[in-house]
Amino acid sequence: QVQLVESGGGLVQAGGSLRLSCAASGRTFSAYAMGWFRQAPGKEREFVAAISWSGGSTYYANSVKGRFTISRRNAKNTVYLQMNSLKPEDTAVYYCAFGAGRFYGTTSKEYDYWGQGTQVTVSS
């Protein structure tokens, strides 16, 4: 069983920045891909960013490319999402996800475990 604990969400003005963290336990963190998804009110959960087991490969949704950066520190069993130039449309609950394998996926089915979510609210 894997536990994921997200932190770092909050309220920020448009154009501001936030850094989300997700600490994992219960499985060999360094052997699996990690991802971030988000869900806005009334919308389906959507892919945001993912990173391979080593951190050597990353992938982003077009809506966040160039503004968000995913990274990981395997020694700390933690994955991060640095979010810059935030927009009101980035407002959502952000979820950390633990991959089913070494390489990243962009769909929910490619992740085995999920965090509880952290709220990000961007005001205009």
XYZ file of C-alpha atoms in Angstrom:
124
model
C 0.000 0.000 0.000
C 1.235 3.462 -0.920
C 0.454 6.643 0.948
C 0.713 10.009 -0.762
C 0.509 13.282 1.117
C 0.285 16.522 -0.842
C 1.035 19.982 0.482
C 1.633 23.500 -0.783
C -1.760 24.472 -2.127
C -3.403 27.771 -1.317
C -4.762 31.052 -2.608
C -2.642 33.140 -4.953
C -3.230 36.053 -7.286
C -3.027 35.633 -11.033
C 0.581 35.743 -12.165
C 1.822 34.329 -8.881
C 3.547 31.060 -8.066
C 3.037 28.031 -5.872
C 5.020 24.851 -5.324
C 3.184 21.636 -4.569
C 4.902 18.737 -2.847
C 3.892 15.115 -2.587
C 5.584 12.767 -0.137
C 5.260 9.043 -0.812
C 5.689 6.017 1.418
C 5.013 2.314 1.236
C 6.769 1.338 -2.000
C 10.141 1.908 -3.682
C 9.496 5.456 -4.837
C 12.516 5.607 -7.131
C 11.256 2.732 -9.286
C 8.008 4.338 -10.425
C 6.777 7.248 -12.473
C 4.813 9.997 -10.750
C 2.170 12.357 -12.016
C 0.014 15.346 -11.170
C -3.631 15.670 -12.159
C -6.235 18.302 -11.344
C -9.986 18.575 -11.132
C -11.900 21.826 -11.333
C -15.507 22.130 -10.083
C -17.916 20.527 -12.525
C -15.131 19.127 -14.684
C -13.449 15.772 -15.072
C -10.019 15.083 -13.647
C -7.332 16.024 -16.159
C -3.651 15.279 -16.613
C -1.213 18.057 -15.722
C 2.337 16.673 -15.685
C 4.312 13.466 -15.246
C 7.871 12.375 -14.640
C 9.655 9.075 -15.210
C 11.193 6.981 -12.440
C 14.620 8.588 -12.802
C 13.420 12.091 -13.510
C 15.017 11.952 -16.925
C 11.764 12.345 -18.836
C 8.904 14.721 -18.210
C 5.662 15.473 -20.003
C 3.144 18.296 -19.679
C -0.367 19.110 -20.710
C -0.403 21.844 -23.338
C -2.314 24.121 -20.974
C 0.585 24.256 -18.480
C 3.624 23.783 -20.711
C 6.181 26.514 -20.131
C 4.593 27.553 -16.818
C 4.716 24.396 -14.668
C 7.708 22.213 -13.868
C 7.572 18.730 -12.395
C 10.590 17.352 -10.566
C 11.460 14.667 -8.052
C 13.973 13.914 -5.325
C 14.147 10.174 -4.967
C 16.287 10.430 -1.843
C 13.353 12.192 -0.184
C 10.558 10.140 -1.800
C 9.042 13.413 -2.948
C 7.712 14.824 -6.207
C 7.144 18.528 -6.802
C 5.097 20.714 -9.072
C 6.393 24.257 -9.460
C 3.608 26.419 -10.838
C 4.457 29.861 -12.212
C 2.419 32.508 -14.028
C -0.741 31.074 -12.536
C -4.064 31.834 -14.169
C -7.609 31.718 -12.754
C -8.267 28.696 -14.987
C -5.608 26.796 -13.030
C -7.964 26.788 -10.041
C -8.614 23.165 -9.091
C -7.900 20.420 -6.627
C -4.487 19.012 -7.526
C -3.790 15.316 -7.035
C -0.498 13.496 -6.846
C -0.479 10.049 -8.464
C 1.846 7.051 -8.116
C 2.556 5.321 -11.383
C 2.024 1.691 -12.272
C 5.415 1.489 -13.941
C 8.692 3.248 -14.591
C 7.583 5.482 -17.418
C 4.991 8.203 -17.247
C 1.434 8.039 -18.463
C -1.144 10.707 -19.151
C -4.301 8.830 -18.202
C -5.674 8.006 -14.768
C -5.611 4.267 -15.455
C -1.806 4.361 -15.626
C -1.565 5.290 -11.948
C -2.210 2.972 -9.042
C -2.429 5.290 -6.036
C -3.676 8.802 -5.430
C -3.233 11.473 -2.803
C -6.092 13.236 -1.076
C -5.679 16.384 -3.130
C -4.704 19.960 -2.343
C -6.735 23.019 -3.313
C -5.182 25.660 -5.546
C -7.183 28.847 -6.024
C -6.010 31.605 -8.362
C -7.797 34.926 -8.061
C -8.050 37.392 -10.924
